[in-house]
Amino acid sequence: MSIKIALVGNPNSGKTTLFNALTGMNQYVGNWPGVTVEKKEGRLKKNEDVVLVDLPGIYSLSPYTLEEVVARNFLVEERPDVILNIVDGTNLERNLYLTTQLIELGIPVVIAINMMDIVEKNGDKIDIQELSKRIGCKIVVISALKGTGVNEAADIAVEVANSKEPAPVYNYSGVVEHAIAHIEEAAVHHMPEEQQRWYAVKIFERDKNVLEELNLAKEKLEHIEKDILLVENKLDDDAEAIIINERYLYIENILKGCFNKKSLGRLTMSDKIDRIVTNRYLALPIFIVIMFLVYFISIGSIGDWTVGFMNDTLFGEWIIPATETFFTNIGCQGWLVSLISEGIVSGFGAVLGFVPQLMILFLLLSILEDCGYMSRVAFILDRMFRKFGLSGKSFIPMLVATGCGVPGIMASRTIEQDRDRKITIMTTGFIPCGAKTPIIGLVAGALFGGSALVATSAYLLGVTAVVVSGIMLKKTKLFAGDPAPFVMELPQYHAPIYTNILRTTWERGWGFIKRAGSVIVAAGIIIWMLNHLSIDNGIKFITEETGGKSILEILGNAVSVIFRPLGFGDNFEPAVATILGLVAKEEVVGVFGTLSGGNAEMGFNLALNGSRLAGMSFMVFNLLCAPCFAAMGAIRREMNNWKWSAGAIAYMCVFAYAVSLMIYQFGSWFSGNGNLIGTIFASVVAIFMLYMLFRKDKNKIGER
Ligand code: GDP
Ligand code: MG
C-alpha cells in the first residue's frame, strides 16, 4: 500500500519548494499565490511507495476561491493518509489559523515550520517541544529552500501516517462546545468518528457546501438552527465570526511562552528595501526603470547582437547556403532545394534566432521573480488597480503570462468574483508572452535599430491595455461590482537561487524551441507551397523566372484590405503573418523568415515599405489581437461557456484594431501625411474610448 502525503499550507509558505526538493520534480515555484492552482502529484525520491500531493495554497477551509475549493475537496473527499502542514515560521499566528482547521479534519497532521533560515536570522525563538505538546502534533523545523530538515519531515510524516492517529482536537468555549456536541449528535452521528467534529463545526458555521452535501432533513435543520442562534445571542456575534475568533484566541494561547519574536517592531532588511521600492511615489518609476533595463539588456543590447549573429551570420551566411549547396550536390531538384532551405530552414532559423534573446529575457524575469521583487510589483499595482475598481489579483495572471498566456489565463482562478475573473481572462492576453517577444524584437531590429524603448513601450502598452479595458468593462452592467480584498504576504527578499532560475529559464526556452521545431516547420512548408503555386491557368509551380501571382499572395491580398487603415495592408506578407500568428505567435516571425529566404528583418522592412509607423501599428495589433489557438483554448476552458469565450476573443480583436488604427492614423496626421477619412474614423474611435473611460459609473451606489 502506498502512502499519500498532502502538502497543505498558506500561499507562499514554500510547499512547492519542498515538493520539488522531496520528489526531484520541477514544479514551478512562484512568489505569489495562485501559481499552483491545481494539485500535482509526485513520488518521494527516497521511497517510491510514498506519494506526495502539492496542493494550492489556502488560508482556510472555507472555500472562497477556486483553488481553495481544489484543496478542500481533495482533503475532504480523498482523505490523504497524512497532512504535512507547511507553516511559514516568519508568520506563525496567521499560518496556524489554517492548522486549527486541518486538525479538525481527523486526518493525522504533521507540522513543518518552514523558512527557519529567516526565523533564525531574525533571532526569533520557537520552543518546538512545548508547542508540539500543546498542539498535539509532531513538529519539524525545515528550510525548504536550503534543504535542511526536509527528509526528516517526510520520514515523520510517513511514520505518523502509519500510526493512523489523528491529531487531538482542542476545545472551544463552553457554549460553543455545547452546540457542537448537539450538532454532532443530531446530524453526523452516522459518520466515522474522526470525521464528525469537522462536519459539526462546519454546520455550526452554516457552511453552504457542507449543508448541501449533507442535505439534512428540515426538522433537523430547524433544531440545529435553534442551537446556533442560542450561541449567537449569548456571544453577540454571528456563528462564523465566533469560530474565527475562538481559533485566534486558541492560537494566541498556545503561542504564549512558546514563541519569542525578537524581530517584532524592528525593521528587517526587507522592510528597509520595501520602504523605497513600494513607496507611493517612487514605486511606479522604479518599476518602469527596471523593466526598461530588463528589455535593454535582453532585447536592446546583447539580444540585438545575438539575433543579428544568429540570423545574418549563422543562418544567413553559413547554414542556409550550406543547405542549398548540400542538397543541390546530392542531386535534388531546384524546387526541393528551395522547399528545404526556404520552407524549413529559413522559417525555423528566423524563429530560432530569437532564442538567445528570449533566454536572457526569461533569465532576468525569473531573477526578479525569485528574489521577491515581482511580488512587490503585484502589491504596487494592486494599489493602482484598486483605484479603478479592479482586483489587484489580476496582476498575478499577468505576471505569469509574461512567460506564456495559457498558465496566465489559468491563474485567473485565484480571483473569487466571477466578473473580475472574466475581465482578467479577457485581458491577460494583452501582456506580451514569450512567443510575442520575437515580434517585438523583429520590429525593433528592422525599423528602430534595436532600441529597447520599443520593447519597454510594448510591455507598458500591454499593462495599460489591461487597465484601460478593466476600467471600461467595469463601468458596463456586465462587470459592475467592487473587487474583493487582496491579501498577500510579501516574502522576504533573498538572493536568487540559481537552480530555480535556471530551471524556469530553461523550461520556458526549451518549450519555445520545441514549438519552433514543430509548428513553425509544418507551417513553413505550407507557406512555401502556397507561395510557389499559382492557379492562373490550372495549378502551376512558379519561380522567380516564371513570375506570376501565388495562391498565398492572392489570399493575403484579400485579407490585407482589412489592415489598410492600420498601415500594414499594402503588401500581402503582414496579413499572412498576422493570420498565422493565431496558430502560434512565433509564426509571425517565421512567415517573414520563410518568405524572405531567411532574413526576416529585411523581409519585414520591405513588406512595410520601411515605415516605422506601420511597423509600430503592426506590432501593436499583433500583440493585442486574439491570442494563439492554445491560449484561446485556455480562455474557452476557463470561461466554460462559448459565448463568453467568443466575446472575449472578439473584444481583444476589436480593441487591437482600435488602438492600431489610432496609432497609425494620428501618427500619419502628425507627420503631415494624414488621410482625412482615416483621421475622422480614428477620432471617432478615440472619442468613444474616452467616453467609455471617463463616463460616470452608474453602477456605483454612492461614494465609497
Ligand atoms: P508555495 O506557494 O507554498 O508553493 O510556495 P513556494 O514553494 O512557491 O515558495 C514561495 C517563495 O518562498 C519562493 O520564493 C521560495 O524560494 C521561498 N522559500 C520557500 N522555502 C523557503 C525557505 O525555507 N527559506 C527561504 N528563505 N525562502 C523560502
Ligand atoms: Mg506552490
XYZ file of C-alpha atoms and ligand atoms in Angstrom:
733
model
C 0.000 0.000 0.000
C 1.298 3.346 -0.916
C 1.057 6.262 1.471
C -0.372 9.599 0.396
C 1.030 12.768 1.955
C -0.819 16.011 1.264
C 1.199 19.232 1.419
C -1.099 21.878 2.800
C -0.328 25.440 3.763
C -0.885 29.116 3.094
C 0.138 30.521 -0.257
C 3.843 31.281 -0.365
C 4.718 29.110 2.594
C 7.084 27.020 0.477
C 5.017 23.945 -0.379
C 6.191 23.697 -3.944
C 9.799 24.248 -2.964
C 9.500 21.358 -0.516
C 7.649 19.267 -3.077
C 10.446 19.773 -5.602
C 13.113 19.013 -3.009
C 11.442 15.757 -1.976
C 10.341 14.466 -5.371
C 13.126 15.818 -7.535
C 10.450 17.207 -9.796
C 10.470 20.622 -11.352
C 7.221 22.263 -10.470
C 7.029 25.979 -10.894
C 7.919 27.870 -7.726
C 6.388 31.297 -7.642
C 6.395 34.179 -5.317
C 2.715 34.814 -5.277
C -0.466 32.930 -4.562
C -2.106 31.170 -7.439
C 0.923 29.547 -9.001
C -0.173 26.083 -8.009
C -3.800 26.217 -8.982
C -4.138 22.511 -9.477
C -2.851 19.717 -7.348
C 0.286 17.974 -8.512
C 1.459 14.524 -7.532
C 4.919 13.073 -7.285
C 6.703 10.217 -5.608
C 9.356 10.594 -2.946
C 12.837 10.343 -4.363
C 13.868 8.120 -1.474
C 10.785 5.969 -1.321
C 8.699 5.267 -4.401
C 5.807 3.998 -2.291
C 5.089 7.400 -0.885
C 3.027 9.785 -2.983
C 3.300 13.496 -2.297
C 0.477 15.821 -3.344
C 1.210 19.515 -3.773
C -1.989 21.453 -3.210
C -2.751 25.080 -3.988
C -2.096 27.418 -1.094
C -5.086 28.237 1.085
C -5.832 30.417 4.083
C -8.760 28.419 5.322
C -11.037 25.506 4.595
C -13.986 27.774 3.896
C -13.546 27.877 0.191
C -13.930 31.265 -1.453
C -11.665 30.843 -4.438
C -11.392 28.033 -6.930
C -8.011 26.996 -5.596
C -9.392 26.746 -2.102
C -12.101 24.502 -3.478
C -9.493 22.273 -5.102
C -7.620 21.884 -1.825
C -10.655 21.423 0.351
C -12.317 18.876 -1.925
C -9.162 16.871 -2.057
C -8.814 16.778 1.710
C -12.446 16.070 2.480
C -13.170 13.623 -0.295
C -9.928 11.760 -0.800
C -8.704 11.885 2.775
C -4.914 11.524 2.397
C -3.089 9.340 4.926
C -1.378 12.328 6.473
C -1.329 16.085 6.094
C 2.075 17.707 6.080
C 1.124 21.225 7.087
C 3.726 23.729 5.889
C 3.799 26.705 8.187
C 5.717 29.868 7.423
C 7.770 30.413 10.566
C 8.043 34.139 9.955
C 4.296 34.410 10.158
C 3.280 31.853 12.731
C -0.044 33.249 14.016
C -1.576 33.637 10.608
C -0.411 30.261 9.367
C -1.578 28.365 12.412
C -5.099 29.532 11.687
C -5.246 27.004 8.891
C -3.645 24.417 11.142
C -6.531 24.668 13.614
C -8.884 23.675 10.824
C -6.713 20.900 9.449
C -6.546 19.294 12.871
C -10.317 19.041 12.967
C -10.445 17.030 9.768
C -9.496 13.915 11.700
C -6.605 13.194 9.385
C -3.172 12.771 11.049
C -1.263 16.052 10.847
C 2.465 16.772 10.940
C 3.547 20.389 11.082
C 6.653 21.512 9.242
C 7.712 25.012 10.240
C 9.433 26.389 7.173
C 11.662 29.384 6.462
C 13.710 28.541 9.520
C 16.720 30.167 7.894
C 14.947 33.513 8.076
C 13.488 32.869 11.512
C 16.971 32.237 12.837
C 18.398 35.247 11.070
C 15.680 37.385 12.626
C 16.614 35.999 16.022
C 13.109 34.694 16.718
C 12.868 31.734 19.089
C 10.288 28.979 18.898
C 10.058 26.353 21.626
C 9.246 23.462 19.345
C 8.876 20.797 22.017
C 6.415 22.781 24.063
C 4.467 23.917 21.023
C 4.222 20.376 19.764
C 2.927 19.244 23.139
C 0.301 21.946 23.230
C -0.976 21.401 19.694
C -0.664 17.656 19.944
C 1.070 17.170 16.598
C 4.646 16.321 15.704
C 6.536 19.411 14.565
C 9.637 19.520 12.364
C 11.605 22.646 11.563
C 12.813 22.936 7.998
C 14.149 25.234 5.362
C 12.723 24.013 2.101
C 14.956 26.383 0.244
C 18.211 25.287 1.881
C 17.071 21.683 2.046
C 17.567 21.346 5.800
C 15.205 19.047 7.638
C 13.204 18.135 4.564
C 13.942 14.422 4.676
C 13.147 14.220 8.383
C 9.845 15.936 7.665
C 8.977 13.279 5.109
C 10.096 10.451 7.412
C 7.992 11.698 10.296
C 5.003 12.179 8.012
C 5.279 8.559 6.890
C 5.649 7.392 10.475
C 2.563 9.321 11.594
C 0.608 8.107 8.577
C 1.364 4.547 9.585
C 0.261 5.197 13.148
C -3.070 6.438 11.746
C -3.513 8.634 14.795
C -5.463 11.805 14.140
C -4.373 14.914 15.966
C -6.294 15.574 19.194
C -8.812 18.381 18.754
C -8.867 21.370 21.053
C -11.903 22.766 22.812
C -13.874 25.850 22.038
C -15.517 27.809 24.833
C -18.271 26.074 26.769
C -21.323 27.356 24.901
C -19.836 26.662 21.509
C -18.734 23.169 22.515
C -22.202 22.523 23.778
C -23.809 23.462 20.466
C -21.247 21.474 18.515
C -21.901 18.415 20.640
C -25.601 18.775 19.919
C -24.977 19.065 16.213
C -22.737 16.023 16.236
C -25.436 14.073 17.930
C -28.222 15.287 15.668
C -26.640 15.409 12.257
C -23.411 13.497 11.785
C -23.644 10.595 14.141
C -23.609 8.054 11.341
C -20.194 9.219 10.121
C -16.845 7.748 11.056
C -15.907 9.045 14.486
C -12.888 11.088 13.416
C -14.795 12.994 10.736
C -17.710 14.079 12.889
C -16.154 17.087 14.504
C -15.163 18.860 11.323
C -18.612 18.447 9.862
C -20.231 19.611 13.081
C -18.103 22.762 13.203
C -18.895 23.447 9.563
C -22.598 23.029 10.170
C -22.289 25.422 13.065
C -20.664 27.936 10.704
C -23.561 27.324 8.292
C -21.080 26.330 5.600
C -23.032 26.144 2.349
C -21.044 23.320 0.787
C -21.347 21.076 3.793
C -25.058 21.741 4.238
C -25.597 20.983 0.597
C -23.561 17.798 0.810
C -25.351 16.506 3.894
C -28.806 17.536 2.751
C -30.294 17.321 6.243
C -33.974 16.900 6.916
C -35.912 20.073 7.584
C -36.763 19.372 11.210
C -33.152 18.568 11.980
C -32.026 21.824 10.407
C -34.509 23.826 12.383
C -33.432 22.134 15.548
C -29.784 22.868 14.824
C -30.542 26.441 13.867
C -32.003 26.955 17.329
C -28.791 25.743 18.915
C -26.745 28.084 16.777
C -28.969 31.076 17.441
C -28.671 30.460 21.125
C -24.903 30.746 20.981
C -25.065 33.733 18.664
C -27.312 35.570 21.072
C -25.209 34.710 24.011
C -21.924 35.770 22.434
C -23.470 38.557 20.397
C -21.762 37.669 17.152
C -22.512 35.530 14.132
C -21.505 31.902 14.160
C -18.748 32.121 11.588
C -17.133 35.071 13.352
C -17.384 33.266 16.678
C -15.418 30.330 15.354
C -12.797 32.551 13.717
C -12.391 34.478 16.925
C -12.040 31.374 19.053
C -9.462 29.916 16.718
C -7.320 33.039 17.057
C -7.729 33.018 20.813
C -6.582 29.433 20.873
C -3.525 30.271 18.770
C -2.666 33.211 20.975
C -2.869 30.935 23.979
C -0.673 28.155 22.700
C 1.945 30.584 21.450
C 2.222 32.266 24.839
C 5.606 31.458 26.219
C 6.462 29.266 23.240
C 7.280 31.926 20.780
C 9.583 34.849 21.275
C 9.500 37.251 18.419
C 12.650 39.287 18.692
C 12.181 40.915 15.339
C 8.898 42.450 16.440
C 8.855 46.147 15.698
C 12.348 46.093 14.255
C 12.823 46.786 10.575
C 14.374 43.921 8.686
C 16.477 44.460 5.600
C 13.431 43.556 3.513
C 11.365 46.210 5.224
C 14.019 48.779 4.560
C 14.179 47.909 0.872
C 10.405 47.967 0.693
C 10.271 51.467 2.094
C 11.857 52.642 -1.123
C 10.633 50.090 -3.622
C 6.976 50.238 -2.639
C 6.998 53.944 -1.849
C 3.814 55.624 -3.014
C 5.625 57.915 -5.444
C 8.763 56.021 -6.306
C 7.260 52.589 -6.846
C 5.986 53.047 -10.383
C 9.040 54.911 -11.747
C 11.298 52.254 -10.225
C 9.240 49.509 -11.835
C 9.419 51.192 -15.238
C 13.170 51.727 -14.984
C 13.684 48.090 -14.012
C 11.584 46.847 -16.918
C 13.487 49.166 -19.240
C 16.778 47.697 -18.028
C 15.445 44.184 -18.489
C 14.483 44.908 -22.067
C 17.575 46.952 -22.695
C 19.783 44.025 -21.752
C 17.716 41.254 -23.292
C 16.386 42.800 -26.470
C 18.332 46.007 -26.908
C 21.997 45.305 -26.396
C 23.070 41.686 -26.031
C 19.838 40.474 -27.567
C 20.143 42.573 -30.670
C 23.643 41.368 -31.197
C 22.761 37.692 -30.762
C 19.795 37.949 -33.127
C 21.985 39.656 -35.679
C 24.563 36.941 -35.354
C 22.058 34.103 -35.477
C 20.137 35.475 -38.454
C 22.753 37.154 -40.604
C 25.804 35.080 -39.917
C 24.861 31.659 -38.577
C 21.804 31.057 -40.721
C 22.261 33.702 -43.458
C 25.900 33.048 -44.308
C 26.512 29.530 -43.116
C 23.578 27.226 -42.616
C 21.239 28.286 -45.420
C 23.888 28.459 -48.184
C 25.396 25.207 -46.908
C 21.983 23.525 -47.020
C 21.435 24.714 -50.561
C 24.853 23.525 -51.718
C 24.455 20.189 -49.994
C 21.050 19.349 -51.418
C 21.980 20.617 -54.875
C 25.121 18.500 -54.834
C 23.315 15.337 -53.919
C 21.155 15.885 -56.955
C 17.935 17.318 -55.572
C 15.790 19.290 -57.960
C 15.633 23.045 -57.670
C 12.164 23.150 -56.135
C 13.081 20.644 -53.454
C 16.210 22.577 -52.526
C 14.106 25.705 -52.293
C 11.486 23.944 -50.181
C 14.108 22.740 -47.738
C 16.136 25.917 -47.499
C 13.270 28.405 -47.568
C 10.302 26.460 -46.299
C 12.007 24.614 -43.488
C 15.404 26.019 -42.590
C 14.667 29.733 -43.062
C 11.427 29.789 -41.115
C 12.915 27.698 -38.336
C 16.088 29.770 -38.303
C 14.225 33.066 -38.170
C 12.433 31.939 -35.031
C 15.431 30.184 -33.538
C 17.418 33.369 -33.927
C 15.408 34.867 -31.107
C 16.149 32.087 -28.642
C 19.241 33.644 -27.042
C 17.420 36.953 -26.654
C 14.450 35.222 -25.158
C 16.563 33.157 -22.788
C 18.176 36.324 -21.464
C 14.751 37.895 -21.019
C 13.440 34.843 -19.186
C 16.562 34.714 -17.062
C 16.196 38.331 -15.965
C 12.493 37.973 -15.290
C 12.988 34.882 -13.201
C 15.717 36.591 -11.177
C 13.307 39.431 -10.415
C 10.672 36.904 -9.532
C 12.803 34.645 -7.403
C 14.400 37.355 -5.310
C 10.956 38.649 -4.382
C 10.690 41.838 -6.416
C 7.788 40.705 -8.576
C 5.586 40.153 -5.524
C 6.156 43.809 -4.717
C 5.040 44.714 -8.182
C 1.805 42.848 -7.562
C 1.448 44.858 -4.377
C 2.202 48.170 -6.090
C -0.132 47.550 -8.986
C -2.826 46.357 -6.629
C -2.800 49.800 -5.090
C -3.133 51.310 -8.532
C -5.736 48.854 -9.824
C -7.870 49.295 -6.763
C -8.350 52.970 -7.524
C -10.055 51.885 -10.712
C -12.164 49.254 -9.009
C -10.101 46.389 -10.378
C -8.832 43.479 -8.380
C -5.142 43.520 -7.623
C -5.191 39.821 -8.108
C -5.499 40.453 -11.827
C -1.839 41.217 -11.770
C -0.786 37.690 -10.881
C -2.150 36.152 -14.079
C -0.466 38.963 -15.972
C 2.831 38.162 -14.396
C 2.556 34.501 -15.225
C 1.545 35.472 -18.760
C 4.907 37.090 -19.455
C 6.073 33.503 -19.935
C 3.010 32.049 -21.603
C -0.591 33.142 -21.780
C -2.014 29.683 -21.120
C -0.938 29.343 -17.453
C -1.578 33.071 -17.139
C -5.204 32.616 -18.057
C -5.412 29.621 -15.736
C -4.009 31.670 -12.867
C -7.149 33.797 -13.029
C -8.693 31.093 -10.877
C -7.336 32.859 -7.801
C -9.925 35.585 -8.288
C -13.076 34.948 -6.296
C -15.514 37.164 -8.064
C -16.796 35.734 -11.269
C -16.939 39.109 -13.006
C -13.431 40.081 -12.083
C -12.225 36.682 -13.136
C -13.859 37.097 -16.529
C -12.289 40.519 -17.039
C -8.919 39.050 -16.184
C -9.342 36.168 -18.603
C -10.300 38.655 -21.291
C -7.329 40.917 -20.764
C -4.435 38.739 -19.634
C -3.645 38.004 -23.273
C -2.658 41.644 -23.770
C 0.604 41.041 -21.935
C 3.459 40.170 -24.287
C 4.192 36.485 -23.728
C 7.441 34.763 -24.666
C 6.210 33.914 -28.133
C 5.267 37.513 -28.829
C 8.690 38.772 -27.804
C 10.229 37.903 -31.196
C 7.617 40.139 -32.853
C 8.856 42.982 -30.684
C 12.438 42.046 -31.454
C 11.655 41.937 -35.162
C 10.050 45.379 -35.221
C 12.738 46.900 -33.008
C 15.519 45.348 -35.077
C 14.087 46.010 -38.520
C 12.888 49.566 -38.052
C 14.226 51.053 -34.821
C 17.874 49.996 -34.701
C 17.146 47.568 -31.863
C 16.012 50.262 -29.426
C 14.955 48.948 -26.024
C 12.305 51.642 -25.888
C 10.224 49.650 -28.343
C 10.097 46.645 -26.045
C 9.522 48.694 -22.903
C 6.670 50.533 -24.554
C 5.221 47.249 -25.789
C 5.211 45.937 -22.237
C 3.727 49.112 -20.794
C 1.183 49.114 -23.590
C 0.119 45.639 -22.502
C -0.296 46.739 -18.891
C -2.129 49.892 -19.994
C -4.419 47.846 -22.234
C -5.346 45.720 -19.227
C -6.039 48.741 -17.039
C -7.941 50.655 -19.721
C -10.031 47.613 -20.622
C -10.681 46.966 -16.969
C -11.941 50.485 -16.400
C -14.145 50.429 -19.479
C -15.562 46.991 -18.783
C -16.123 47.651 -15.108
C -18.445 50.510 -15.999
C -20.715 48.270 -18.028
C -23.519 46.392 -16.329
C -21.973 43.024 -17.095
C -18.947 43.563 -14.888
C -20.023 46.025 -12.220
C -19.180 45.331 -8.586
C -16.443 46.032 -6.077
C -13.307 43.922 -6.150
C -12.626 41.500 -3.342
C -9.839 42.398 -0.939
C -6.467 41.095 -1.897
C -4.273 39.711 0.827
C -0.805 38.646 0.043
C 2.205 38.044 2.173
C 5.255 39.746 0.821
C 8.082 37.241 1.081
C 11.407 38.400 2.404
C 13.886 39.290 -0.275
C 16.548 36.701 -0.827
C 19.403 36.214 -3.205
C 18.036 34.339 -6.189
C 18.532 30.590 -6.093
C 20.333 29.660 -9.249
C 18.667 26.248 -9.630
C 15.218 27.875 -9.561
C 16.216 30.478 -12.080
C 17.962 28.169 -14.465
C 15.077 25.739 -14.270
C 12.388 28.250 -15.201
C 14.552 29.843 -17.855
C 15.371 26.528 -19.396
C 11.814 25.235 -19.330
C 10.417 28.318 -20.968
C 13.198 28.454 -23.535
C 13.018 24.790 -24.372
C 9.246 24.962 -24.786
C 9.828 27.723 -27.270
C 12.391 25.733 -29.236
C 10.131 22.686 -29.311
C 7.273 24.675 -30.756
C 9.572 26.307 -33.260
C 10.659 22.856 -34.361
C 7.150 21.508 -34.844
C 4.527 24.138 -35.595
C 6.895 26.501 -37.345
C 8.381 23.852 -39.604
C 4.956 22.485 -40.556
C 3.586 25.945 -41.226
C 6.758 26.862 -43.121
C 6.243 24.034 -45.578
C 2.628 25.014 -46.194
C 3.500 28.654 -46.669
C 6.286 27.797 -49.016
C 3.959 25.678 -51.133
C 1.210 28.252 -51.247
C 3.825 30.816 -52.157
C 5.135 28.759 -55.047
C 1.882 27.594 -56.580
C -0.305 29.672 -58.806
C -3.777 28.969 -60.121
C -3.659 31.343 -63.071
C -4.355 28.614 -65.640
C -4.553 25.446 -63.682
C -2.235 24.745 -60.775
C 1.312 25.686 -61.711
C 4.659 25.882 -59.979
C 6.127 29.352 -60.038
C 9.675 30.518 -59.584
C 11.348 33.882 -59.808
C 11.854 33.325 -63.538
C 8.303 32.333 -64.394
C 6.785 35.030 -62.151
C 3.054 35.179 -61.503
C 0.802 35.536 -58.521
C 0.969 32.789 -55.934
C -2.016 31.448 -54.053
C -0.579 32.913 -50.875
C -0.386 36.347 -52.446
C -3.999 36.157 -53.609
C -5.227 35.043 -50.197
C -3.003 37.526 -48.389
C -4.126 40.392 -50.587
C -7.748 39.543 -49.949
C -7.182 39.756 -46.200
C -4.777 42.669 -46.255
C -7.555 45.066 -47.253
C -8.713 44.919 -43.641
C -5.319 46.141 -42.475
C -5.000 49.037 -44.896
C -6.426 51.562 -42.408
C -3.812 50.312 -39.934
C -0.978 50.973 -42.368
C 0.257 47.459 -42.996
C -2.162 46.362 -45.703
C -0.162 47.395 -48.768
C 1.571 44.048 -49.153
C 0.303 40.574 -48.527
C 3.010 39.365 -46.122
C 1.893 41.181 -42.953
C -1.640 39.851 -43.413
C -0.371 36.296 -43.811
C 1.864 36.706 -40.765
C -0.975 38.076 -38.648
C -3.331 35.270 -39.583
C -0.713 32.591 -38.975
C 0.109 34.275 -35.699
C -3.157 32.864 -34.466
C -1.690 29.373 -34.799
C 1.326 30.376 -32.750
C 2.705 33.847 -32.276
C 6.217 32.731 -33.182
C 4.826 32.145 -36.628
C 4.629 35.892 -37.253
C 8.399 35.992 -37.433
C 8.538 32.578 -39.092
C 6.467 33.824 -42.028
C 8.858 36.660 -42.764
C 11.757 34.227 -42.441
C 10.272 31.822 -44.956
C 9.116 34.449 -47.408
C 12.397 36.289 -47.429
C 14.631 33.251 -47.581
C 15.999 33.621 -44.077
C 16.387 37.321 -43.392
C 13.193 38.082 -41.508
C 14.180 41.656 -40.632
C 14.852 42.561 -44.235
C 11.644 40.901 -45.387
C 9.699 42.746 -42.741
C 11.234 46.068 -43.636
C 10.337 45.597 -47.307
C 6.800 44.427 -46.568
C 6.123 47.578 -44.552
C 7.856 49.844 -47.055
C 10.251 50.799 -44.280
C 7.575 52.718 -42.371
C 8.197 52.917 -38.649
C 4.645 53.951 -38.008
C 3.252 50.985 -39.895
C 5.717 48.740 -38.051
C 4.543 50.055 -34.702
C 0.929 49.584 -35.713
C 1.668 46.053 -36.911
C 3.374 45.194 -33.638
C 0.590 46.642 -31.519
C -2.073 44.813 -33.471
C -0.270 41.500 -33.204
C 0.376 41.922 -29.502
C -3.186 42.825 -28.607
C -5.374 40.899 -31.042
C -6.689 37.388 -30.414
C -4.030 35.181 -28.817
C -2.765 31.923 -30.271
C -5.001 28.838 -30.513
C -3.584 27.362 -27.304
C -4.493 30.465 -25.343
C -7.909 30.647 -26.991
C -8.425 27.087 -25.805
C -7.478 28.139 -22.296
C -9.971 31.011 -22.482
C -12.616 28.547 -23.586
C -11.813 26.206 -20.679
C -11.738 28.899 -18.031
C -14.850 30.707 -19.232
C -16.574 27.377 -19.626
C -19.035 28.991 -21.953
C -18.575 29.528 -25.685
C -20.465 32.814 -25.842
C -18.224 34.380 -23.232
C -15.156 32.934 -24.910
C -16.148 34.236 -28.332
C -16.951 37.574 -26.724
C -13.544 37.716 -25.062
C -11.695 36.975 -28.292
C -13.834 39.411 -30.280
C -13.179 42.074 -27.667
C -9.417 41.610 -27.976
C -9.538 41.862 -31.770
C -11.694 44.977 -31.767
C -9.573 46.609 -29.083
C -6.376 45.828 -31.004
C -7.859 47.212 -34.187
C -8.952 50.402 -32.461
C -5.558 51.044 -30.874
C -3.613 50.316 -34.061
C -5.948 52.497 -36.060
C -5.396 55.409 -33.714
C -1.630 54.918 -33.702
C -1.366 54.806 -37.467
C -3.900 57.482 -38.367
C -2.910 60.010 -35.733
C 0.732 59.235 -36.347
C 0.316 59.924 -40.064
C -1.566 63.071 -39.344
C 1.139 64.353 -37.032
C 3.827 63.619 -39.563
C 1.901 65.619 -42.134
C 0.604 62.961 -44.468
C -2.653 62.105 -42.822
C -5.721 60.934 -44.580
C -8.917 62.833 -43.881
C -11.326 59.913 -43.695
C -8.860 57.849 -41.681
C -8.305 60.663 -39.196
C -12.041 61.151 -38.794
C -12.547 57.462 -38.154
C -9.710 57.337 -35.658
C -11.115 60.412 -33.905
C -14.499 58.784 -33.571
C -12.860 55.716 -32.064
C -10.803 57.853 -29.697
C -13.824 59.840 -28.559
C -15.781 56.648 -27.978
C -12.977 55.165 -25.906
C -12.542 58.330 -23.877
C -16.257 58.361 -23.249
C -16.219 54.754 -22.069
C -13.253 55.535 -19.835
C -14.466 58.691 -18.192
C -18.228 58.419 -18.157
C -19.826 58.300 -14.766
C -20.106 54.901 -13.245
C -23.841 54.413 -12.928
C -23.413 51.156 -11.124
C -21.646 52.726 -8.195
C -24.048 53.430 -5.421
C -22.987 56.496 -3.514
C -19.413 57.355 -2.641
C -17.299 54.698 -1.136
P 4.048 27.783 -2.209
O 3.157 28.894 -2.677
O 3.686 27.371 -0.826
O 4.109 26.634 -3.154
O 5.487 28.433 -2.057
P 6.753 28.275 -2.996
O 7.372 26.947 -2.839
O 6.370 28.686 -4.377
O 7.741 29.334 -2.322
C 7.439 30.707 -2.155
C 8.704 31.535 -2.007
O 9.329 31.252 -0.765
C 9.752 31.222 -3.063
O 10.351 32.432 -3.435
C 10.738 30.327 -2.350
O 12.026 30.456 -2.893
C 10.680 30.870 -0.937
N 11.019 29.860 0.073
C 10.485 28.618 0.203
N 11.034 27.959 1.253
C 11.915 28.816 1.813
C 12.816 28.714 2.942
O 12.906 27.718 3.648
N 13.594 29.819 3.195
C 13.511 30.955 2.439
N 14.300 31.983 2.761
N 12.694 31.071 1.389
C 11.906 30.024 1.062
Mg 3.077 26.341 -4.926
